[in-house]
Amino acid sequence: MRRDTAAVTHVRLRHPYLDHPAPIPFAHRGGAADGLENTVAAFRRAAQAGYRYFETDVHATLDGKLVAFHDPTLDRVTDGQGRIADLPWSRVREARVAGTEPLPLFEELLEEFPEARWNIDIKSESALHPLVNLIARAGLWDRVCVGSFSESRVARAQRIAGPRLATSYGMRGVVGLRLRSYAIPAALRVGAVAAQVPEAQAGIRVVDRRFVRTAHERGLQVHVWTVNEPERMEALLDLGVDGIMTDRIDILRTVLDRRGAWA
């Protein structure tokens, strides 16, 4: 199946982070299909499969260490227990994902994968300043895009870091963009480079031709999460979305290869 070229609007490059032939394939939590999400093993496998864009999440420990992990607690995917924010790194580092893989510090991932680009979801307020400080200290401006469900949180990150930091819209920004797509006035934060969205939320369709067109008219890329079925990937690519986040890195690679869109 070939992309419906009528649906595609070329988006002017707004940030070096996006300097990749669209559509961008993102390894969601490194490719979480086998249960080893957000581990060095998962990201290593994604890199070996040819992925250059990784999606991850960050929490801060009690002593301010930035951990690449999705949940606020260790309980769901590790053999440990407790809230990360309430535990020192010396305790968190003992936990094992699926009983085998340690949790990485985000700084360790940057060192392990020096060519990778990272889409980072700031999961807690306590992680905001450590993340921005790390980005500034390491000069990672071209390698990261920061997002959050909280629009106010990601807006604060942008204010602190300035225009060098690539950001996506939080939930309030996405709602505003959806309203704009129906010609309903809504305030939108200036400076975001992407709308990173689910296909639907609470049974309401988010990503359609109208939404993609409105985003592109504002110079925004559209990245959709988390898409694991090939037919859904194909339909979204036909709409002209600019990136797909997936747990099934094998399937997305196959779909893009078939379309001649893997780069």
PDB file of C-alpha atoms in Angstrom:
ATOM      1  CA  MET A   1       0.000   0.000   0.000  1.00  0.00           C
ATOM      2  CA  ARG A   2       1.345   3.411  -0.927  1.00  0.00           C
ATOM      3  CA  ARG A   3       0.851   6.596   1.004  1.00  0.00           C
ATOM      4  CA  ASP A   4      -2.041   8.771  -0.176  1.00  0.00           C
ATOM      5  CA  THR A   5       0.025  11.652  -1.473  1.00  0.00           C
ATOM      6  CA  ALA A   6      -2.993  13.933  -1.414  1.00  0.00           C
ATOM      7  CA  ALA A   7      -2.921  13.698   2.389  1.00  0.00           C
ATOM      8  CA  VAL A   8       0.692  14.762   2.715  1.00  0.00           C
ATOM      9  CA  THR A   9       1.786  18.309   3.455  1.00  0.00           C
ATOM     10  CA  HIS A  10       5.501  18.951   3.633  1.00  0.00           C
ATOM     11  CA  VAL A  11       6.389  20.429   7.002  1.00  0.00           C
ATOM     12  CA  ARG A  12       9.222  22.909   7.188  1.00  0.00           C
ATOM     13  CA  LEU A  13      11.941  21.624   9.486  1.00  0.00           C
ATOM     14  CA  ARG A  14      11.570  23.513  12.776  1.00  0.00           C
ATOM     15  CA  HIS A  15      14.284  21.819  14.817  1.00  0.00           C
ATOM     16  CA  PRO A  16      17.374  19.679  14.121  1.00  0.00           C
ATOM     17  CA  TYR A  17      15.828  16.874  16.189  1.00  0.00           C
ATOM     18  CA  LEU A  18      13.386  16.284  13.351  1.00  0.00           C
ATOM     19  CA  ASP A  19      16.093  16.049  10.698  1.00  0.00           C
ATOM     20  CA  HIS A  20      15.037  12.606   9.495  1.00  0.00           C
ATOM     21  CA  PRO A  21      13.197  11.599   6.320  1.00  0.00           C
ATOM     22  CA  ALA A  22       9.597  11.318   7.499  1.00  0.00           C
ATOM     23  CA  PRO A  23       7.970   9.222   8.745  1.00  0.00           C
ATOM     24  CA  ILE A  24      10.049   8.746  11.885  1.00  0.00           C
ATOM     25  CA  PRO A  25       9.979   5.260  13.449  1.00  0.00           C
ATOM     26  CA  PHE A  26      10.145   5.454  17.253  1.00  0.00           C
ATOM     27  CA  ALA A  27      11.002   2.448  19.409  1.00  0.00           C
ATOM     28  CA  HIS A  28       8.461   2.959  22.212  1.00  0.00           C
ATOM     29  CA  ARG A  29      10.248   2.258  25.512  1.00  0.00           C
ATOM     30  CA  GLY A  30      12.821   0.556  23.319  1.00  0.00           C
ATOM     31  CA  GLY A  31      10.195  -1.828  21.954  1.00  0.00           C
ATOM     32  CA  ALA A  32       8.156  -3.050  24.878  1.00  0.00           C
ATOM     33  CA  ALA A  33       6.543  -6.100  23.299  1.00  0.00           C
ATOM     34  CA  ASP A  34       8.706  -8.615  25.164  1.00  0.00           C
ATOM     35  CA  GLY A  35       8.284  -7.037  28.598  1.00  0.00           C
ATOM     36  CA  LEU A  36      11.797  -5.567  28.851  1.00  0.00           C
ATOM     37  CA  GLU A  37      10.628  -1.986  28.430  1.00  0.00           C
ATOM     38  CA  ASN A  38      12.997   0.905  29.096  1.00  0.00           C
ATOM     39  CA  THR A  39      16.051  -1.312  29.583  1.00  0.00           C
ATOM     40  CA  VAL A  40      19.444  -1.239  27.947  1.00  0.00           C
ATOM     41  CA  ALA A  41      18.622  -4.644  26.451  1.00  0.00           C
ATOM     42  CA  ALA A  42      15.481  -3.272  24.774  1.00  0.00           C
ATOM     43  CA  PHE A  43      17.192  -0.185  23.365  1.00  0.00           C
ATOM     44  CA  ARG A  44      20.150  -2.252  22.209  1.00  0.00           C
ATOM     45  CA  ARG A  45      17.833  -4.549  20.302  1.00  0.00           C
ATOM     46  CA  ALA A  46      16.113  -1.533  18.703  1.00  0.00           C
ATOM     47  CA  ALA A  47      19.455  -0.085  17.666  1.00  0.00           C
ATOM     48  CA  GLN A  48      20.436  -3.402  16.115  1.00  0.00           C
ATOM     49  CA  ALA A  49      17.157  -3.333  14.168  1.00  0.00           C
ATOM     50  CA  GLY A  50      18.156   0.031  12.697  1.00  0.00           C
ATOM     51  CA  TYR A  51      16.161   2.377  14.921  1.00  0.00           C
ATOM     52  CA  ARG A  52      17.627   5.808  15.609  1.00  0.00           C
ATOM     53  CA  TYR A  53      14.723   7.334  17.556  1.00  0.00           C
ATOM     54  CA  PHE A  54      13.913   5.977  21.006  1.00  0.00           C
ATOM     55  CA  GLU A  55      10.999   6.895  23.257  1.00  0.00           C
ATOM     56  CA  THR A  56      11.391   6.728  27.023  1.00  0.00           C
ATOM     57  CA  ASP A  57      10.111   8.182  30.292  1.00  0.00           C
ATOM     58  CA  VAL A  58      11.907   9.698  33.261  1.00  0.00           C
ATOM     59  CA  HIS A  59      11.336   9.807  37.007  1.00  0.00           C
ATOM     60  CA  ALA A  60      13.612  11.249  39.684  1.00  0.00           C
ATOM     61  CA  THR A  61      14.641   9.213  42.714  1.00  0.00           C
ATOM     62  CA  LEU A  62      14.601  10.592  46.236  1.00  0.00           C
ATOM     63  CA  ASP A  63      18.221  11.681  45.789  1.00  0.00           C
ATOM     64  CA  GLY A  64      17.646  13.278  42.382  1.00  0.00           C
ATOM     65  CA  LYS A  65      18.851  10.566  40.008  1.00  0.00           C
ATOM     66  CA  LEU A  66      17.037  10.494  36.662  1.00  0.00           C
ATOM     67  CA  VAL A  67      15.736   6.988  35.947  1.00  0.00           C
ATOM     68  CA  ALA A  68      14.397   5.827  32.572  1.00  0.00           C
ATOM     69  CA  PHE A  69      11.157   4.192  33.702  1.00  0.00           C
ATOM     70  CA  HIS A  70       7.471   4.595  32.905  1.00  0.00           C
ATOM     71  CA  ASP A  71       5.524   3.915  36.094  1.00  0.00           C
ATOM     72  CA  PRO A  72       5.711   5.946  39.306  1.00  0.00           C
ATOM     73  CA  THR A  73       6.221   2.680  41.208  1.00  0.00           C
ATOM     74  CA  LEU A  74       8.461  -0.336  40.640  1.00  0.00           C
ATOM     75  CA  ASP A  75       5.688  -2.850  41.227  1.00  0.00           C
ATOM     76  CA  ARG A  76       4.267  -3.586  37.755  1.00  0.00           C
ATOM     77  CA  VAL A  77       7.338  -4.574  35.734  1.00  0.00           C
ATOM     78  CA  THR A  78      10.086  -5.237  38.275  1.00  0.00           C
ATOM     79  CA  ASP A  79      10.730  -7.500  41.236  1.00  0.00           C
ATOM     80  CA  GLY A  80      10.972  -4.409  43.447  1.00  0.00           C
ATOM     81  CA  GLN A  81       8.323  -2.346  45.202  1.00  0.00           C
ATOM     82  CA  GLY A  82       7.689   1.268  46.106  1.00  0.00           C
ATOM     83  CA  ARG A  83       7.477   4.717  44.586  1.00  0.00           C
ATOM     84  CA  ILE A  84      10.625   5.789  42.771  1.00  0.00           C
ATOM     85  CA  ALA A  85      10.297   9.316  44.157  1.00  0.00           C
ATOM     86  CA  ASP A  86      10.414   7.911  47.696  1.00  0.00           C
ATOM     87  CA  LEU A  87      13.459   5.675  47.180  1.00  0.00           C
ATOM     88  CA  PRO A  88      17.167   6.478  46.811  1.00  0.00           C
ATOM     89  CA  TRP A  89      18.969   5.300  43.702  1.00  0.00           C
ATOM     90  CA  SER A  90      20.841   2.718  45.782  1.00  0.00           C
ATOM     91  CA  ARG A  91      17.492   0.957  46.315  1.00  0.00           C
ATOM     92  CA  VAL A  92      16.015   1.515  42.855  1.00  0.00           C
ATOM     93  CA  ARG A  93      19.085   0.112  41.139  1.00  0.00           C
ATOM     94  CA  GLU A  94      18.517  -3.235  42.852  1.00  0.00           C
ATOM     95  CA  ALA A  95      15.194  -3.790  41.054  1.00  0.00           C
ATOM     96  CA  ARG A  96      15.109  -5.946  37.919  1.00  0.00           C
ATOM     97  CA  VAL A  97      12.687  -5.616  35.010  1.00  0.00           C
ATOM     98  CA  ALA A  98      11.139  -9.049  34.356  1.00  0.00           C
ATOM     99  CA  GLY A  99      13.431 -10.274  37.103  1.00  0.00           C
ATOM    100  CA  THR A 100      16.568  -9.921  34.956  1.00  0.00           C
ATOM    101  CA  GLU A 101      17.289  -6.421  33.628  1.00  0.00           C
ATOM    102  CA  PRO A 102      18.382  -3.448  35.778  1.00  0.00           C
ATOM    103  CA  LEU A 103      16.787  -0.027  35.482  1.00  0.00           C
ATOM    104  CA  PRO A 104      19.068   2.414  33.667  1.00  0.00           C
ATOM    105  CA  LEU A 105      19.772   5.995  34.528  1.00  0.00           C
ATOM    106  CA  PHE A 106      18.882   8.179  31.573  1.00  0.00           C
ATOM    107  CA  GLU A 107      22.437   9.512  31.544  1.00  0.00           C
ATOM    108  CA  GLU A 108      23.695   5.947  31.097  1.00  0.00           C
ATOM    109  CA  LEU A 109      21.460   5.489  28.068  1.00  0.00           C
ATOM    110  CA  LEU A 110      22.885   8.638  26.501  1.00  0.00           C
ATOM    111  CA  GLU A 111      26.381   7.236  26.901  1.00  0.00           C
ATOM    112  CA  GLU A 112      25.425   3.757  25.677  1.00  0.00           C
ATOM    113  CA  PHE A 113      23.721   5.103  22.523  1.00  0.00           C
ATOM    114  CA  PRO A 114      25.607   8.257  21.516  1.00  0.00           C
ATOM    115  CA  GLU A 115      23.963   8.507  18.083  1.00  0.00           C
ATOM    116  CA  ALA A 116      20.367   7.976  19.210  1.00  0.00           C
ATOM    117  CA  ARG A 117      17.691  10.639  19.441  1.00  0.00           C
ATOM    118  CA  TRP A 118      15.361  10.529  22.401  1.00  0.00           C
ATOM    119  CA  ASN A 119      11.725  11.394  22.882  1.00  0.00           C
ATOM    120  CA  ILE A 120      11.378  11.905  26.637  1.00  0.00           C
ATOM    121  CA  ASP A 121       8.144  11.949  28.619  1.00  0.00           C
ATOM    122  CA  ILE A 122       8.653  13.831  31.902  1.00  0.00           C
ATOM    123  CA  LYS A 123       6.570  11.715  34.249  1.00  0.00           C
ATOM    124  CA  SER A 124       6.977  13.745  37.430  1.00  0.00           C
ATOM    125  CA  GLU A 125       7.589  17.300  38.565  1.00  0.00           C
ATOM    126  CA  SER A 126      10.724  16.217  40.400  1.00  0.00           C
ATOM    127  CA  ALA A 127      12.246  15.022  37.115  1.00  0.00           C
ATOM    128  CA  LEU A 128      11.848  18.332  35.272  1.00  0.00           C
ATOM    129  CA  HIS A 129      14.866  20.266  36.534  1.00  0.00           C
ATOM    130  CA  PRO A 130      17.270  17.281  36.562  1.00  0.00           C
ATOM    131  CA  LEU A 131      16.333  16.526  32.950  1.00  0.00           C
ATOM    132  CA  VAL A 132      16.729  20.107  31.694  1.00  0.00           C
ATOM    133  CA  ASN A 133      20.009  20.428  33.574  1.00  0.00           C
ATOM    134  CA  LEU A 134      21.314  17.211  32.030  1.00  0.00           C
ATOM    135  CA  ILE A 135      20.306  18.311  28.531  1.00  0.00           C
ATOM    136  CA  ALA A 136      22.074  21.637  28.997  1.00  0.00           C
ATOM    137  CA  ARG A 137      25.169  20.147  30.630  1.00  0.00           C
ATOM    138  CA  ALA A 138      25.618  17.527  27.922  1.00  0.00           C
ATOM    139  CA  GLY A 139      24.620  19.809  25.036  1.00  0.00           C
ATOM    140  CA  LEU A 140      21.857  17.475  23.874  1.00  0.00           C
ATOM    141  CA  TRP A 141      19.693  20.100  22.196  1.00  0.00           C
ATOM    142  CA  ASP A 142      19.644  18.360  18.802  1.00  0.00           C
ATOM    143  CA  ARG A 143      19.104  14.874  20.240  1.00  0.00           C
ATOM    144  CA  VAL A 144      16.040  15.227  22.463  1.00  0.00           C
ATOM    145  CA  CYS A 145      12.391  16.178  22.294  1.00  0.00           C
ATOM    146  CA  VAL A 146      10.590  16.641  25.602  1.00  0.00           C
ATOM    147  CA  GLY A 147       6.927  15.948  26.180  1.00  0.00           C
ATOM    148  CA  SER A 148       4.465  15.281  28.981  1.00  0.00           C
ATOM    149  CA  PHE A 149       0.756  14.732  29.482  1.00  0.00           C
ATOM    150  CA  SER A 150       0.961  17.951  31.484  1.00  0.00           C
ATOM    151  CA  GLU A 151       1.099  20.914  29.122  1.00  0.00           C
ATOM    152  CA  SER A 152       2.114  23.209  31.996  1.00  0.00           C
ATOM    153  CA  ARG A 153       5.061  20.935  32.840  1.00  0.00           C
ATOM    154  CA  VAL A 154       6.434  20.836  29.321  1.00  0.00           C
ATOM    155  CA  ALA A 155       5.824  24.579  28.962  1.00  0.00           C
ATOM    156  CA  ARG A 156       7.946  25.158  32.065  1.00  0.00           C
ATOM    157  CA  ALA A 157      10.702  23.013  30.591  1.00  0.00           C
ATOM    158  CA  GLN A 158      10.595  25.137  27.459  1.00  0.00           C
ATOM    159  CA  ARG A 159      10.713  28.381  29.430  1.00  0.00           C
ATOM    160  CA  ILE A 160      13.681  27.186  31.464  1.00  0.00           C
ATOM    161  CA  ALA A 161      15.641  25.825  28.491  1.00  0.00           C
ATOM    162  CA  GLY A 162      14.652  28.337  25.831  1.00  0.00           C
ATOM    163  CA  PRO A 163      14.086  27.794  22.095  1.00  0.00           C
ATOM    164  CA  ARG A 164      16.930  25.286  21.745  1.00  0.00           C
ATOM    165  CA  LEU A 165      14.737  22.633  23.388  1.00  0.00           C
ATOM    166  CA  ALA A 166      12.363  20.714  21.121  1.00  0.00           C
ATOM    167  CA  THR A 167       9.010  20.061  22.796  1.00  0.00           C
ATOM    168  CA  SER A 168       5.708  18.457  21.922  1.00  0.00           C
ATOM    169  CA  TYR A 169       2.260  19.479  23.111  1.00  0.00           C
ATOM    170  CA  GLY A 170       0.807  18.138  26.333  1.00  0.00           C
ATOM    171  CA  MET A 171      -2.830  17.157  26.603  1.00  0.00           C
ATOM    172  CA  ARG A 172      -4.151  20.717  26.782  1.00  0.00           C
ATOM    173  CA  GLY A 173      -2.176  21.653  23.685  1.00  0.00           C
ATOM    174  CA  VAL A 174      -3.501  18.634  21.791  1.00  0.00           C
ATOM    175  CA  VAL A 175      -7.058  19.552  22.716  1.00  0.00           C
ATOM    176  CA  GLY A 176      -6.408  23.089  21.478  1.00  0.00           C
ATOM    177  CA  LEU A 177      -5.061  21.773  18.186  1.00  0.00           C
ATOM    178  CA  ARG A 178      -8.063  19.468  17.806  1.00  0.00           C
ATOM    179  CA  LEU A 179     -10.383  22.451  18.341  1.00  0.00           C
ATOM    180  CA  ARG A 180      -8.407  24.494  15.812  1.00  0.00           C
ATOM    181  CA  SER A 181      -8.924  21.684  13.298  1.00  0.00           C
ATOM    182  CA  TYR A 182     -12.673  22.413  13.576  1.00  0.00           C
ATOM    183  CA  ALA A 183     -12.075  26.169  13.224  1.00  0.00           C
ATOM    184  CA  ILE A 184     -12.839  26.701  16.927  1.00  0.00           C
ATOM    185  CA  PRO A 185     -10.556  29.341  18.487  1.00  0.00           C
ATOM    186  CA  ALA A 186      -8.175  27.914  21.062  1.00  0.00           C
ATOM    187  CA  ALA A 187      -4.933  29.126  22.610  1.00  0.00           C
ATOM    188  CA  LEU A 188      -1.812  27.183  21.607  1.00  0.00           C
ATOM    189  CA  ARG A 189       1.674  27.384  23.047  1.00  0.00           C
ATOM    190  CA  VAL A 190       4.187  28.842  20.628  1.00  0.00           C
ATOM    191  CA  GLY A 191       7.397  26.877  20.190  1.00  0.00           C
ATOM    192  CA  ALA A 192       6.265  23.255  20.123  1.00  0.00           C
ATOM    193  CA  VAL A 193       7.558  21.268  17.143  1.00  0.00           C
ATOM    194  CA  ALA A 194       5.212  18.274  17.270  1.00  0.00           C
ATOM    195  CA  ALA A 195       1.863  16.958  18.410  1.00  0.00           C
ATOM    196  CA  GLN A 196       2.375  13.484  19.873  1.00  0.00           C
ATOM    197  CA  VAL A 197      -0.997  11.843  20.225  1.00  0.00           C
ATOM    198  CA  PRO A 198      -2.958   8.604  20.429  1.00  0.00           C
ATOM    199  CA  GLU A 199      -5.219   7.722  17.515  1.00  0.00           C
ATOM    200  CA  ALA A 200      -8.200   8.122  19.842  1.00  0.00           C
ATOM    201  CA  GLN A 201      -8.816   9.124  23.446  1.00  0.00           C
ATOM    202  CA  ALA A 202     -11.836   8.071  25.524  1.00  0.00           C
ATOM    203  CA  GLY A 203     -13.516   6.821  22.368  1.00  0.00           C
ATOM    204  CA  ILE A 204     -13.024  10.131  20.538  1.00  0.00           C
ATOM    205  CA  ARG A 205     -10.983  10.134  17.353  1.00  0.00           C
ATOM    206  CA  VAL A 206      -7.913  12.371  17.570  1.00  0.00           C
ATOM    207  CA  VAL A 207      -5.932  11.648  14.406  1.00  0.00           C
ATOM    208  CA  ASP A 208      -7.781  12.195  11.159  1.00  0.00           C
ATOM    209  CA  ARG A 209      -7.111  14.035   7.922  1.00  0.00           C
ATOM    210  CA  ARG A 210      -8.373  17.322   9.378  1.00  0.00           C
ATOM    211  CA  PHE A 211      -6.107  17.078  12.445  1.00  0.00           C
ATOM    212  CA  VAL A 212      -3.012  16.209  10.400  1.00  0.00           C
ATOM    213  CA  ARG A 213      -3.686  19.040   7.942  1.00  0.00           C
ATOM    214  CA  THR A 214      -4.147  21.588  10.747  1.00  0.00           C
ATOM    215  CA  ALA A 215      -0.932  20.493  12.459  1.00  0.00           C
ATOM    216  CA  HIS A 216       1.020  20.708   9.212  1.00  0.00           C
ATOM    217  CA  GLU A 217      -0.390  24.152   8.471  1.00  0.00           C
ATOM    218  CA  ARG A 218       1.095  25.282  11.805  1.00  0.00           C
ATOM    219  CA  GLY A 219       4.450  23.675  10.984  1.00  0.00           C
ATOM    220  CA  LEU A 220       3.963  20.832  13.473  1.00  0.00           C
ATOM    221  CA  GLN A 221       4.769  17.192  12.918  1.00  0.00           C
ATOM    222  CA  VAL A 222       2.272  14.546  14.041  1.00  0.00           C
ATOM    223  CA  HIS A 223       3.646  11.506  15.904  1.00  0.00           C
ATOM    224  CA  VAL A 224       1.156   8.806  16.910  1.00  0.00           C
ATOM    225  CA  TRP A 225       1.429   6.371  19.835  1.00  0.00           C
ATOM    226  CA  THR A 226       1.319   3.458  20.531  1.00  0.00           C
ATOM    227  CA  VAL A 227       0.618   1.635  17.257  1.00  0.00           C
ATOM    228  CA  ASN A 228       1.332  -2.095  17.059  1.00  0.00           C
ATOM    229  CA  GLU A 229      -0.914  -3.434  14.278  1.00  0.00           C
ATOM    230  CA  PRO A 230       0.261  -3.210  10.640  1.00  0.00           C
ATOM    231  CA  GLU A 231      -3.128  -2.181   9.262  1.00  0.00           C
ATOM    232  CA  ARG A 232      -3.276   0.748  11.686  1.00  0.00           C
ATOM    233  CA  MET A 233       0.257   1.756  10.775  1.00  0.00           C
ATOM    234  CA  GLU A 234      -0.667   1.708   7.082  1.00  0.00           C
ATOM    235  CA  ALA A 235      -3.801   3.799   7.609  1.00  0.00           C
ATOM    236  CA  LEU A 236      -1.936   6.422   9.623  1.00  0.00           C
ATOM    237  CA  LEU A 237       0.863   6.637   7.091  1.00  0.00           C
ATOM    238  CA  ASP A 238      -1.740   7.106   4.378  1.00  0.00           C
ATOM    239  CA  LEU A 239      -3.056  10.088   6.352  1.00  0.00           C
ATOM    240  CA  GLY A 240       0.423  11.626   6.234  1.00  0.00           C
ATOM    241  CA  VAL A 241       1.498  11.330   9.868  1.00  0.00           C
ATOM    242  CA  ASP A 242       5.170  12.113  10.437  1.00  0.00           C
ATOM    243  CA  GLY A 243       6.063   9.469  13.001  1.00  0.00           C
ATOM    244  CA  ILE A 244       4.809   6.302  14.667  1.00  0.00           C
ATOM    245  CA  MET A 245       5.728   5.014  18.121  1.00  0.00           C
ATOM    246  CA  THR A 246       5.489   1.254  18.499  1.00  0.00           C
ATOM    247  CA  ASP A 247       6.199  -1.614  20.862  1.00  0.00           C
ATOM    248  CA  ARG A 248       6.452  -3.888  17.818  1.00  0.00           C
ATOM    249  CA  ILE A 249       9.605  -2.594  16.223  1.00  0.00           C
ATOM    250  CA  ASP A 250       9.735  -5.602  13.913  1.00  0.00           C
ATOM    251  CA  ILE A 251       6.294  -4.896  12.453  1.00  0.00           C
ATOM    252  CA  LEU A 252       6.873  -1.173  11.936  1.00  0.00           C
ATOM    253  CA  ARG A 253      10.187  -1.875  10.222  1.00  0.00           C
ATOM    254  CA  THR A 254       8.436  -4.344   7.874  1.00  0.00           C
ATOM    255  CA  VAL A 255       5.653  -1.870   7.053  1.00  0.00           C
ATOM    256  CA  LEU A 256       8.053   0.965   6.294  1.00  0.00           C
ATOM    257  CA  ASP A 257      10.322  -1.308   4.262  1.00  0.00           C
ATOM    258  CA  ARG A 258       7.344  -2.433   2.187  1.00  0.00           C
ATOM    259  CA  ARG A 259       6.393   1.175   1.489  1.00  0.00           C
ATOM    260  CA  GLY A 260       9.973   2.155   0.655  1.00  0.00           C
ATOM    261  CA  ALA A 261       9.856   4.553   3.585  1.00  0.00           C
ATOM    262  CA  TRP A 262      12.525   3.137   5.904  1.00  0.00           C
ATOM    263  CA  ALA A 263      15.524   5.442   6.211  1.00  0.00           C
TER     264      ALA A 263
END
